[in-house]
PDB file of C-alpha atoms in Angstrom:
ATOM      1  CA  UNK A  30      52.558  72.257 -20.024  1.00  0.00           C
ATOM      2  CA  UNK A  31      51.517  70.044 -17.133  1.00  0.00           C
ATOM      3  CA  UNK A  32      54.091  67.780 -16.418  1.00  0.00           C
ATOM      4  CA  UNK A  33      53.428  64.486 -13.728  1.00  0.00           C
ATOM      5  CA  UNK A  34      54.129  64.919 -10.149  1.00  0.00           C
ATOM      6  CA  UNK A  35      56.657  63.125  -8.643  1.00  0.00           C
ATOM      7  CA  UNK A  36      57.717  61.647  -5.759  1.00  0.00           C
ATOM      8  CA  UNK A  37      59.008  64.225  -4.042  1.00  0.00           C
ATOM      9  CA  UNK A  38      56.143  66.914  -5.194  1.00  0.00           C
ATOM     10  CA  UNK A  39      53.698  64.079  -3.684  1.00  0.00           C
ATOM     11  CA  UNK A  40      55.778  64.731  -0.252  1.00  0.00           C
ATOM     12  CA  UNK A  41      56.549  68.360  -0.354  1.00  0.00           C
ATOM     13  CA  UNK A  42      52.332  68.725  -1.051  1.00  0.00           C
ATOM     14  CA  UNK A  43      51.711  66.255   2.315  1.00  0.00           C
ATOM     15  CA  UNK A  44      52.902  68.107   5.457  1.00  0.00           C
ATOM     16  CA  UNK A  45      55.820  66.450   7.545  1.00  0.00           C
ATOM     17  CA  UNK A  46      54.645  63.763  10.342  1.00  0.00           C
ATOM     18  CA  UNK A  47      51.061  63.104   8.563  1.00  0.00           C
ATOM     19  CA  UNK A  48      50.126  60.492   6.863  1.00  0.00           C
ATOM     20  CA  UNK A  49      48.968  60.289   3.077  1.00  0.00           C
ATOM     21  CA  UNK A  50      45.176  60.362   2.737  1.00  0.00           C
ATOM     22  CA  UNK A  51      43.904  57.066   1.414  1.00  0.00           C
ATOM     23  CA  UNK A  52      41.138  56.710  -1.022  1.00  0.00           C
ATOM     24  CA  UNK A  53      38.818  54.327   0.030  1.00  0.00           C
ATOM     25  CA  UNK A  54      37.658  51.972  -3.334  1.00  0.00           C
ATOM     26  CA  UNK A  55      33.930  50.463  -3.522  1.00  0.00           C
ATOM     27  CA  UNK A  56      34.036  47.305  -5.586  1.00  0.00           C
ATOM     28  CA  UNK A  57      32.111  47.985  -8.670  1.00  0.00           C
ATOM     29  CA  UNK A  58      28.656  45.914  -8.481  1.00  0.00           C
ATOM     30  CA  UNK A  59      27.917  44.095 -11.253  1.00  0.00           C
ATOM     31  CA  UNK A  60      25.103  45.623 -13.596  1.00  0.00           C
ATOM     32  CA  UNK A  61      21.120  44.233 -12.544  1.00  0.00           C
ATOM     33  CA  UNK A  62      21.426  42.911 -16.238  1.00  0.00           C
ATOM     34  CA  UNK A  63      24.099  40.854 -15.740  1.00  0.00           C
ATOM     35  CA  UNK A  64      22.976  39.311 -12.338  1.00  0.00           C
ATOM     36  CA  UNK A  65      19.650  38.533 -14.180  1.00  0.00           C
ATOM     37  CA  UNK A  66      21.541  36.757 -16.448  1.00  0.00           C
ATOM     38  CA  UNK A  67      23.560  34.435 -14.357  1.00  0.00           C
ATOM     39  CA  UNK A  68      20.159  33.917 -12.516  1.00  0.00           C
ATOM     40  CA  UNK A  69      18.499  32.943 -15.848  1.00  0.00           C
ATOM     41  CA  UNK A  70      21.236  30.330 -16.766  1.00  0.00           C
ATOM     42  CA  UNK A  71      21.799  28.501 -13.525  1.00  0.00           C
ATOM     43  CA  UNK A  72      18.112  28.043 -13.392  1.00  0.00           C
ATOM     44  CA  UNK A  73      18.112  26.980 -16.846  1.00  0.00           C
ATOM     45  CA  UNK A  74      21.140  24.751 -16.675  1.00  0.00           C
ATOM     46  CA  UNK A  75      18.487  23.256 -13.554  1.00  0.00           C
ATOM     47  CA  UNK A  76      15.130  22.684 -15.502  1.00  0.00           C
ATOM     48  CA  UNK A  77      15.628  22.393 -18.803  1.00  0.00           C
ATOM     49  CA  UNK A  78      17.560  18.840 -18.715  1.00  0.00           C
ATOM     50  CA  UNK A  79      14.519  17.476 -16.823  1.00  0.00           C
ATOM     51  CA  UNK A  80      12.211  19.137 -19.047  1.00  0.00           C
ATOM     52  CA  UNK A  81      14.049  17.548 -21.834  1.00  0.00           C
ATOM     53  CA  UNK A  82      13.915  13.896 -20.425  1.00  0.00           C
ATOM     54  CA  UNK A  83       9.973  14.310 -19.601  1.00  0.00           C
ATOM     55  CA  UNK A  84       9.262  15.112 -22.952  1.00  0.00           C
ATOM     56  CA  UNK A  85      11.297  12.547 -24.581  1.00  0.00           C
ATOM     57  CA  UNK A  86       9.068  10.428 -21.920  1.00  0.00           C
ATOM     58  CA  UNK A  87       5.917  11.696 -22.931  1.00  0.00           C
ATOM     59  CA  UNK A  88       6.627  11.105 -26.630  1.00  0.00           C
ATOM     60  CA  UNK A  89       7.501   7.738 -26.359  1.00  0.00           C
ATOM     61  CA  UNK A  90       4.495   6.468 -23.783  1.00  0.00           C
ATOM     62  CA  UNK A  91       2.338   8.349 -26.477  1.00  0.00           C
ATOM     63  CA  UNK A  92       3.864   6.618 -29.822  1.00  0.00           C
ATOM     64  CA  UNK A  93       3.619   3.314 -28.006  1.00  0.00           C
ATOM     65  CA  UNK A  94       0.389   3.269 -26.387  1.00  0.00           C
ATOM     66  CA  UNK A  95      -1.323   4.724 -29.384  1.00  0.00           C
ATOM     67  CA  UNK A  96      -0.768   1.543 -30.906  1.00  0.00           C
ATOM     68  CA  UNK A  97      -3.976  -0.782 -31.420  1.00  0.00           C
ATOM     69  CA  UNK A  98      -4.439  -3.608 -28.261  1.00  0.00           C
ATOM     70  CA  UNK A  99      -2.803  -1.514 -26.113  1.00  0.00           C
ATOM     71  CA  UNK A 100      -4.073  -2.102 -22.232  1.00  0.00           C
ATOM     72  CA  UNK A 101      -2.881   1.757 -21.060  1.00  0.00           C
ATOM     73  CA  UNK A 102      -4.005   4.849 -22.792  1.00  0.00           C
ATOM     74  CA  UNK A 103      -1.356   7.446 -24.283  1.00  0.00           C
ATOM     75  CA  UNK A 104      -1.224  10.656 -22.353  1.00  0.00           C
ATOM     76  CA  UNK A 105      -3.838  12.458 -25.133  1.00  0.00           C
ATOM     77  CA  UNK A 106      -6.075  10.249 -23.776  1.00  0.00           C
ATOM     78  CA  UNK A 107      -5.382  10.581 -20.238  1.00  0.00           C
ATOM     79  CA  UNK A 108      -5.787  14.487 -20.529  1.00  0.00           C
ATOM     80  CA  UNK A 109      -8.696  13.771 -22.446  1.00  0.00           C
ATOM     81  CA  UNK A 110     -10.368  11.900 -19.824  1.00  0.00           C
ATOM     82  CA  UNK A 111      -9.279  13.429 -16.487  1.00  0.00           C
ATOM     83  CA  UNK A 112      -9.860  17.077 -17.709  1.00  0.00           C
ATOM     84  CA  UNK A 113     -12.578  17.644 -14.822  1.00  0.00           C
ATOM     85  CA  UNK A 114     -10.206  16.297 -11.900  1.00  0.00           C
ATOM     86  CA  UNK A 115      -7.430  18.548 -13.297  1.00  0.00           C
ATOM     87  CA  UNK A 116      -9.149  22.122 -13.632  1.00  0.00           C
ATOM     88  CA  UNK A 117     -11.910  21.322 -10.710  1.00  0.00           C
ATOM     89  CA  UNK A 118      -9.770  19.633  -7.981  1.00  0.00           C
ATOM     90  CA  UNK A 119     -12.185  21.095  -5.171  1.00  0.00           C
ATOM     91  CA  UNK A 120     -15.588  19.816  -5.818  1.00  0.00           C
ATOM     92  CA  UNK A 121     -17.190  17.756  -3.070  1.00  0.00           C
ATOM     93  CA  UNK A 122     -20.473  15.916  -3.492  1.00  0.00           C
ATOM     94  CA  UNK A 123     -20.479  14.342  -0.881  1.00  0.00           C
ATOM     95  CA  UNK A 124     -19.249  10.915   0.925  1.00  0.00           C
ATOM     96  CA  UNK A 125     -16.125   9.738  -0.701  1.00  0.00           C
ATOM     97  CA  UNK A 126     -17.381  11.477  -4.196  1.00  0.00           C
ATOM     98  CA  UNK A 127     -14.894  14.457  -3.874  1.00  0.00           C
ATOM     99  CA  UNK A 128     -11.851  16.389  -5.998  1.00  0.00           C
ATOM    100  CA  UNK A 129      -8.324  15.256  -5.856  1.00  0.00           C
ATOM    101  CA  UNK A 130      -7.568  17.851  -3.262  1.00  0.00           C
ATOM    102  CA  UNK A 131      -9.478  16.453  -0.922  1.00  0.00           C
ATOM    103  CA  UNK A 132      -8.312  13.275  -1.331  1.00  0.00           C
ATOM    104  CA  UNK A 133      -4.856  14.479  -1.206  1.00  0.00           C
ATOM    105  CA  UNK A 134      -5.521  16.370   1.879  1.00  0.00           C
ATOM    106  CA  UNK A 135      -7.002  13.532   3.907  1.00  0.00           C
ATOM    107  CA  UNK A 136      -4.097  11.760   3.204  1.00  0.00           C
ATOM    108  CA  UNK A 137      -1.491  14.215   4.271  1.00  0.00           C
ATOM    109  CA  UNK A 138      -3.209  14.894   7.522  1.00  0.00           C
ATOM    110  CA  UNK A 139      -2.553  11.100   8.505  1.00  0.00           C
ATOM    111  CA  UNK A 140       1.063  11.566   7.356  1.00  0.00           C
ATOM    112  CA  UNK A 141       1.145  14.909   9.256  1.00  0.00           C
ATOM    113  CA  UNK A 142      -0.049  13.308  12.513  1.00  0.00           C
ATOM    114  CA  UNK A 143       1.704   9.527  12.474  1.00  0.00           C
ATOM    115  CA  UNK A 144       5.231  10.729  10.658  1.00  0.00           C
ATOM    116  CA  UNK A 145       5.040  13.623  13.720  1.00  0.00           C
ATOM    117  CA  UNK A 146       4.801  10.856  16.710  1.00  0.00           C
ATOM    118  CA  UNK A 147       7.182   9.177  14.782  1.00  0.00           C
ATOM    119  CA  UNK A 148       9.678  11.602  14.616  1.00  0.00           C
ATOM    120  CA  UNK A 149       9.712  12.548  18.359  1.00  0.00           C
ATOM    121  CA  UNK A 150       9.705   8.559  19.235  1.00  0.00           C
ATOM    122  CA  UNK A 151      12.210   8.339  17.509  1.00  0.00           C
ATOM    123  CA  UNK A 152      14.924  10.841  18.041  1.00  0.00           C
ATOM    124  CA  UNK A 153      14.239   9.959  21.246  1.00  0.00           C
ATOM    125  CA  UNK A 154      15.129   6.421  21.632  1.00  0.00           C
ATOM    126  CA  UNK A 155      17.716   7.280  19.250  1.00  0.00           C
ATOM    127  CA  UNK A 156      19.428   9.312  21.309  1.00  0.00           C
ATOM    128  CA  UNK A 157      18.724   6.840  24.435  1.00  0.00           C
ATOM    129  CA  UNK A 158      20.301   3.977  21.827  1.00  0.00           C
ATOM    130  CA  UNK A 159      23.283   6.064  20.678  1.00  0.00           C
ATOM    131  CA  UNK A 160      24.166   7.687  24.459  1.00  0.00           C
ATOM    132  CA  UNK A 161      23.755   3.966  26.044  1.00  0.00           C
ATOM    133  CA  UNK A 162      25.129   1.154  25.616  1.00  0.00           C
ATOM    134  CA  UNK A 163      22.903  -1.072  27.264  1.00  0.00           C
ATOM    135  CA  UNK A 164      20.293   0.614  25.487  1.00  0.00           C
ATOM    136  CA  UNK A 165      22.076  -0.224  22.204  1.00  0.00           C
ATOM    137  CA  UNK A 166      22.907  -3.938  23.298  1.00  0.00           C
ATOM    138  CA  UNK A 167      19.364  -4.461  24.261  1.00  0.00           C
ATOM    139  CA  UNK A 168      17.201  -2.896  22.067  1.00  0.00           C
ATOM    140  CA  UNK A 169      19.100  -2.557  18.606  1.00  0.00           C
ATOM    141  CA  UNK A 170      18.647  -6.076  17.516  1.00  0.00           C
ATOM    142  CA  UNK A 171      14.447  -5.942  18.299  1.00  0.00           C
ATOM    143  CA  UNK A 172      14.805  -2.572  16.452  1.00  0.00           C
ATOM    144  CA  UNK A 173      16.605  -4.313  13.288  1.00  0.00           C
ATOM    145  CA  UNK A 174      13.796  -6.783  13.403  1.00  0.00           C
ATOM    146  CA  UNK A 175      10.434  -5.088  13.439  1.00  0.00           C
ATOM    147  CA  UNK A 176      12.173  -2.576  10.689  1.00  0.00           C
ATOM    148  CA  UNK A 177      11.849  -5.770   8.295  1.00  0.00           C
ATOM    149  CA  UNK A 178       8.462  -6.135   8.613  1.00  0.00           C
ATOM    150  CA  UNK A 179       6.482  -4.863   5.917  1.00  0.00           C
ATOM    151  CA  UNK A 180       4.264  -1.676   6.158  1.00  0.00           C
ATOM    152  CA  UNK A 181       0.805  -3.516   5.206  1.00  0.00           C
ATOM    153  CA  UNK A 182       1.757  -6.769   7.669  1.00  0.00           C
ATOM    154  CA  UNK A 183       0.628  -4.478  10.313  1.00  0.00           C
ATOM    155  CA  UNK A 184      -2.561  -3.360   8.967  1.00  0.00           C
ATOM    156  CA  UNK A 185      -4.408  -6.108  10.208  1.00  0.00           C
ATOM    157  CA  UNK A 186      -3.044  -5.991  14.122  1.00  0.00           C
ATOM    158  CA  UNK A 187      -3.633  -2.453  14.092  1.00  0.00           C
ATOM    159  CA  UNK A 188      -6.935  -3.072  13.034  1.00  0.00           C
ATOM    160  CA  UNK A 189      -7.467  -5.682  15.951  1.00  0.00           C
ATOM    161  CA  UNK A 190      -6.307  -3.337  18.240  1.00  0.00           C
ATOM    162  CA  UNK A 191      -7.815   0.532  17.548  1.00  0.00           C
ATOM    163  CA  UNK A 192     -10.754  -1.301  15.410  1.00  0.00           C
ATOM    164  CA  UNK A 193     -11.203   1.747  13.248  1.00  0.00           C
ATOM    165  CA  UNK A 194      -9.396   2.816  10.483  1.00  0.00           C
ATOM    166  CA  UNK A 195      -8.098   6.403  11.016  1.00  0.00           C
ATOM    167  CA  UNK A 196      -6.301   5.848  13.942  1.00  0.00           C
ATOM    168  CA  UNK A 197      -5.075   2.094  12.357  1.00  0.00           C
ATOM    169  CA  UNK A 198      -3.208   4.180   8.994  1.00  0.00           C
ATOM    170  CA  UNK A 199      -1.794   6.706  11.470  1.00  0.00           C
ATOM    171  CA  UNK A 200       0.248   3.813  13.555  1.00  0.00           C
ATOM    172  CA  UNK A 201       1.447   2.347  10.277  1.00  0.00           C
ATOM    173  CA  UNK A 202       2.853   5.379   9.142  1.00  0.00           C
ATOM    174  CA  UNK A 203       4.587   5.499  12.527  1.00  0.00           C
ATOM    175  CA  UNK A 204       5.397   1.997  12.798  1.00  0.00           C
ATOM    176  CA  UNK A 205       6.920   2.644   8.901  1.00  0.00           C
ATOM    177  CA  UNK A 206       8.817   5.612   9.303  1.00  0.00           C
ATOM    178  CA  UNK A 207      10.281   5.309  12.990  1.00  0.00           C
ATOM    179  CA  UNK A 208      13.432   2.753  12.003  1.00  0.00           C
ATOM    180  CA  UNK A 209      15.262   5.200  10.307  1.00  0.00           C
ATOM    181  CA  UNK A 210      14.735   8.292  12.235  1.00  0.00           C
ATOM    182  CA  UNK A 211      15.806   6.026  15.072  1.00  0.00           C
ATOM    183  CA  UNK A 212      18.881   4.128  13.561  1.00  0.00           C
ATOM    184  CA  UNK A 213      20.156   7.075  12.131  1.00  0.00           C
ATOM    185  CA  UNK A 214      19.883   9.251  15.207  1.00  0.00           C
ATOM    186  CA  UNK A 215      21.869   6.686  17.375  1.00  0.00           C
ATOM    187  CA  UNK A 216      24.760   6.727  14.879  1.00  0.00           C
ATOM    188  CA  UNK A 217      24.761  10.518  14.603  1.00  0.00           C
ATOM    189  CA  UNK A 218      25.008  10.381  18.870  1.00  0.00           C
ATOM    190  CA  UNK A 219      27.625   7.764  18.574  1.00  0.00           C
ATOM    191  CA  UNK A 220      29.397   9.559  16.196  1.00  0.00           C
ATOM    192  CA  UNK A 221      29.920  12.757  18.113  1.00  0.00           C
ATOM    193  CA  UNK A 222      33.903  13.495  18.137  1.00  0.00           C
ATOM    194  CA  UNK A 223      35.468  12.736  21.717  1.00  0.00           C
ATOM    195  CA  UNK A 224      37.166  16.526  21.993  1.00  0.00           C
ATOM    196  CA  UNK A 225      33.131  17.850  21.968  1.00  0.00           C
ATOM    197  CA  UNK A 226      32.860  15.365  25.087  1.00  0.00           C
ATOM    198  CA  UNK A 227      36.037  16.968  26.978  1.00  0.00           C
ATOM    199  CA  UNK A 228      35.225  20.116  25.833  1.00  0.00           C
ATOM    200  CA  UNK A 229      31.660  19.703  27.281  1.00  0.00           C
ATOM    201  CA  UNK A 230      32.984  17.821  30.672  1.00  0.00           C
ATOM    202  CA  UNK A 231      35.581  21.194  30.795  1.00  0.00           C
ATOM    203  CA  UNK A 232      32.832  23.965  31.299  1.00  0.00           C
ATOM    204  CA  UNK A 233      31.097  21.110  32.983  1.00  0.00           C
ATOM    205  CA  UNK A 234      27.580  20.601  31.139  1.00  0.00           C
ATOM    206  CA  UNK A 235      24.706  19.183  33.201  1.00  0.00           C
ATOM    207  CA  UNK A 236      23.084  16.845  31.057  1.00  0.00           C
ATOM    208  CA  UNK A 237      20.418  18.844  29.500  1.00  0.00           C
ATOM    209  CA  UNK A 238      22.766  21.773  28.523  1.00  0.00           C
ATOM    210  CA  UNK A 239      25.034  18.289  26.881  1.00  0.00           C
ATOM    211  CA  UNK A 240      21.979  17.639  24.996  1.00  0.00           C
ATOM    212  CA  UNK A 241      20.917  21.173  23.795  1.00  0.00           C
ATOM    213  CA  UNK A 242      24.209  22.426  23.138  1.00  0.00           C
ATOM    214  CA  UNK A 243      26.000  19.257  21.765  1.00  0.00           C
ATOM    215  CA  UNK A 244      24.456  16.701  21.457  1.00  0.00           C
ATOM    216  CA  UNK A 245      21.687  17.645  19.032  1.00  0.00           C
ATOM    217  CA  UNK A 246      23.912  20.026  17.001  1.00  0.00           C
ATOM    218  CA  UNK A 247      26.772  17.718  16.443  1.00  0.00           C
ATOM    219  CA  UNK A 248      23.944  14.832  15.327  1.00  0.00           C
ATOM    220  CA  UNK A 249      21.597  17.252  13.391  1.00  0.00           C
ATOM    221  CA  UNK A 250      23.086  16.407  10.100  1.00  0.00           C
ATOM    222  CA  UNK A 251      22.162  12.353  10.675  1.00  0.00           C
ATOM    223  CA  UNK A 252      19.091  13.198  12.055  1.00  0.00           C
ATOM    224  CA  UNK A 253      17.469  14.675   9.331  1.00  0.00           C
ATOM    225  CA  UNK A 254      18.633  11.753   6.941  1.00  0.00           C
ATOM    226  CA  UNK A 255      16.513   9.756   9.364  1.00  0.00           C
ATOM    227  CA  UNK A 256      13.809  12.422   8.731  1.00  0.00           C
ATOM    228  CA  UNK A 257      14.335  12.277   4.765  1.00  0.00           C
ATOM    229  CA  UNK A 258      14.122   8.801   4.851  1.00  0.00           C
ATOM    230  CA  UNK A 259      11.100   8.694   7.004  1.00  0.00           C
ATOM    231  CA  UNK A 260       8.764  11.052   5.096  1.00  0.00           C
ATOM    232  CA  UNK A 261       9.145   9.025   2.279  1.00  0.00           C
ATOM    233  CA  UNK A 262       8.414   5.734   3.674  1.00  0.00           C
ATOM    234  CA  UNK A 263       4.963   7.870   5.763  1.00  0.00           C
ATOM    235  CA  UNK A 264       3.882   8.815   2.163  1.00  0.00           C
ATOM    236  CA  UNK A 265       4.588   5.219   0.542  1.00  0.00           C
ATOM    237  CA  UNK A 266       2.420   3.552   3.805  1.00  0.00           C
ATOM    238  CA  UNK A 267      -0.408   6.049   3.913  1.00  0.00           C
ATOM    239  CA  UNK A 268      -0.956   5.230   0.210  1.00  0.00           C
ATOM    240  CA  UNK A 269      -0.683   1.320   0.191  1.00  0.00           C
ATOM    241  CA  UNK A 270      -2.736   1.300   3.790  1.00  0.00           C
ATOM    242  CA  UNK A 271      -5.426   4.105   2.342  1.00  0.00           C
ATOM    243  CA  UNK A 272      -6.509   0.961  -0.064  1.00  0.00           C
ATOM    244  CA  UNK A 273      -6.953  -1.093   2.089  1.00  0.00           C
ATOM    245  CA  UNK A 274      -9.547   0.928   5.109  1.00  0.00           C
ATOM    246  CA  UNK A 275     -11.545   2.976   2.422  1.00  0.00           C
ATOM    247  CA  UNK A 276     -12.573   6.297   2.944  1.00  0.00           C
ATOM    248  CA  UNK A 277     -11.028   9.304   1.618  1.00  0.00           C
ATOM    249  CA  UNK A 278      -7.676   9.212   0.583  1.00  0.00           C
ATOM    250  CA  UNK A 279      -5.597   9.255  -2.425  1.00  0.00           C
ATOM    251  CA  UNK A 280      -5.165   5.556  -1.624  1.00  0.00           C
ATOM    252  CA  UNK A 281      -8.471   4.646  -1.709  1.00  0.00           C
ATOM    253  CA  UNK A 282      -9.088   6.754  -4.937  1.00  0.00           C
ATOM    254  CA  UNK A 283      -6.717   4.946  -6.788  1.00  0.00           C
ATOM    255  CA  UNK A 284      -8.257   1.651  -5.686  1.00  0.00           C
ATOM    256  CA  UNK A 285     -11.392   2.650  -6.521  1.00  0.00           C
ATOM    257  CA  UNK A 286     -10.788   4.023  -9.855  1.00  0.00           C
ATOM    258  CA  UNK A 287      -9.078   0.724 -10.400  1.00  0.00           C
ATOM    259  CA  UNK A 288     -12.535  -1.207  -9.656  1.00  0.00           C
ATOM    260  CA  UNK A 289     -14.355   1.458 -12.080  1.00  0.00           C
ATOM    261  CA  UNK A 290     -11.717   0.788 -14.833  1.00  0.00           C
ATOM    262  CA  UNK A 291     -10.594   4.066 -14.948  1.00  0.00           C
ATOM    263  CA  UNK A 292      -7.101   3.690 -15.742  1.00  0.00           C
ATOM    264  CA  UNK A 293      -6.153   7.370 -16.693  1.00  0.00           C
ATOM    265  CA  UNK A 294      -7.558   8.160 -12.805  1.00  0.00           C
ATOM    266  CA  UNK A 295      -4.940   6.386 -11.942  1.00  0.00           C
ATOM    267  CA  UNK A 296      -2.560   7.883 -13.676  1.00  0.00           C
ATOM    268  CA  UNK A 297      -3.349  11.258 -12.886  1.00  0.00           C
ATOM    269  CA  UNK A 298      -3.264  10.089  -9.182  1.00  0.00           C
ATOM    270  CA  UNK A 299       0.285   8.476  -9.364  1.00  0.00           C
ATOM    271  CA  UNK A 300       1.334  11.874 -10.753  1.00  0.00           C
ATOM    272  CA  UNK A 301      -0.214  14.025  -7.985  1.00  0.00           C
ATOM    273  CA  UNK A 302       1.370  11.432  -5.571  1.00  0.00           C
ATOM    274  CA  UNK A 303       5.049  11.854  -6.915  1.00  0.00           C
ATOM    275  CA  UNK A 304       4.442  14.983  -7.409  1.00  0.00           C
ATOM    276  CA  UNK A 305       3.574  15.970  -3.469  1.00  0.00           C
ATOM    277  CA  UNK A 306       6.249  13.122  -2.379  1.00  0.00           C
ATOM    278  CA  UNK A 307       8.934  15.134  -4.085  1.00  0.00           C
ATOM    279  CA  UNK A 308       7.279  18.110  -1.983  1.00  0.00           C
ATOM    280  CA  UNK A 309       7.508  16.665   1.179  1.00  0.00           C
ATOM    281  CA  UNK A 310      11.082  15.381   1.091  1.00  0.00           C
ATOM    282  CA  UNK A 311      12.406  18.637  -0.290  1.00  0.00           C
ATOM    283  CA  UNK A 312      10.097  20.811   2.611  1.00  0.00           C
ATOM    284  CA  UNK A 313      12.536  18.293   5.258  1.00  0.00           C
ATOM    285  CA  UNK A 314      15.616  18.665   3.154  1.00  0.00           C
ATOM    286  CA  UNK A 315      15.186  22.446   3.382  1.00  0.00           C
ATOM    287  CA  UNK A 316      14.559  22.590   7.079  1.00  0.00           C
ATOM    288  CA  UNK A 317      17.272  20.416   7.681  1.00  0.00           C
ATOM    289  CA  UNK A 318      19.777  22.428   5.542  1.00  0.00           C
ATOM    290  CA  UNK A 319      18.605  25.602   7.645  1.00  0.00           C
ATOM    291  CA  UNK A 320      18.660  24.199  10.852  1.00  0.00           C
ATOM    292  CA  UNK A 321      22.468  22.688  10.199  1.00  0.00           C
ATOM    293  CA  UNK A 322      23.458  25.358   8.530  1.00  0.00           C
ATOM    294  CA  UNK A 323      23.705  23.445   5.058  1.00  0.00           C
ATOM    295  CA  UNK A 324      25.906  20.205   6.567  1.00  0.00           C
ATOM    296  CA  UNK A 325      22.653  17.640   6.001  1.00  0.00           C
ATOM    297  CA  UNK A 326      23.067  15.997   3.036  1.00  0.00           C
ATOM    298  CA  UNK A 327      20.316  17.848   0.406  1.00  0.00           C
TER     299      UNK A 327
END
């Protein structure tokens, strides 16, 4: 009969002066199934609320605007009408008669170019702002001025000045979308803790090495709030300013679907344009999350 060894068996077996071999343990992996699994809910628990709410939404727009007088059409009829748009977004017959991607693309090429200039303007008289104090005493309060102003109100000075339109909807995009990039990238700077200072006068920094390896890092996570803030206020201004200088642009087709009377145009444009807004400020919520190693507020 086997009987259990025991302590001293265990020590008699090992030879005097080594030690006892260890057994190294892998943690068990969870089974593919059950990985799947936790994927499947959390994505779940993620978009099936919103799912939910839009078709409690879509119910309720369709009971009450399938009621006779009604001035906006149910979503039936919206499908019903913008079929073509939807399933052929890339026709193009010419001058301003083209698909919804076209439109949409024209517009985010302005935002591309005027939310760009934007962004480097203003991180960089952020910084100045936030390192300076003069700077801040001098040219915060013109800064909390001209942030006031609406986005349209300078439409018609741009239009003075660059007497075309292209170049007229890419300054009000910048003009829009600077103030926060630039007020929130001076409080970052100013907010940088004292002991990265000392630290940074210690190993004595020259200035640019300040800025590369402490400055910018230790304001990253304002920054890109700035940035958030700003790509939504460059897709809000390219829209309101696209109605205003014609051509191509989701703007424009909205305004000219309104002259036509096509309301469901509308609509389907006003989805397409929350659609790529929610795009474009999670695209610079991403970034930012990557580049500060997930301390931006997402």
């Amino acid at each position: 009969m086997n009987m259990p060894a025991t302590k001293m068996d265990i020590e008699t077996a090992t030879p005097a002066g080594t030690a006892a071999p260890v057994v190294a343990m892998t943690p068990k992996r969870p089974p593919r199934s059950e990985a799947y699994a936790r994927m499947a809910r959390e994505t779940a628990v993620r978009v099936i609320p919103p799912l939910v709410v839009i078709a409690l939404l879509t119910l309720v727009w369709e009971l009450v605007c399938r009621r006779a007088g009604s001035a906006l059409p149910p979503p039936s009829k919206v499908f019903k009408d913008t079929k073509e748009l939807i399933f052929d977004p890339f026709f193009d017959h010419g001058g301003i008669d083209k698909g919804l991607f076209w439109h949409l693309s024209a517009s985010l090429q302005r935002v591309a170019l005027g939310y760009s200039l934007s962004a480097i303007a203003g991180i960089a008289l952020g910084v100045l702002v936030g390192q300076s104090v003069w700077a801040m005493r001098g040219l915060d309060p013109l800064f909390q001025v001209l942030r006031t102003i609406p986005p349209l109100a300078w439409l018609p000075l741009s239009l003075a000045a660059f007497r075309d339109g292209q170049p007229s909807a890419i300054f009000v995009i910048f003009i829009t979308s600077i103030w926060p990039i630039i007020i929130n990238t001076a409080v970052g700077i100013r907010n940088i803790p004292q002991d990265y200072r000392n630290v940074a006068a210690v190993v004595q920094l020259n200035p640019l090495e300040f800025f590369g390896k402490i400055m910018i890092p230790a304001a990253a996570p304002y920054i890109f709030t700035g940035l958030r803030i700003g790509i939504g206020l460059s897709w809000l201004a390219i829209i309101a300013a696209e109605m205003l200088i014609g051509g191509v642009g989701i703007g424009f087709f909205i305004w000219d679907a309104w002259n036509s009377s096509h309301i469901s145009e509308i609509i389907l444009a006003l989805f397409y344009v929350g659609i790529v807004g929610f795009v474009l400020d999670r695209l610079i919520a991403g970034l930012g999350k990557i580049v500060t190693r997930g301390t931006a507020q997402n």
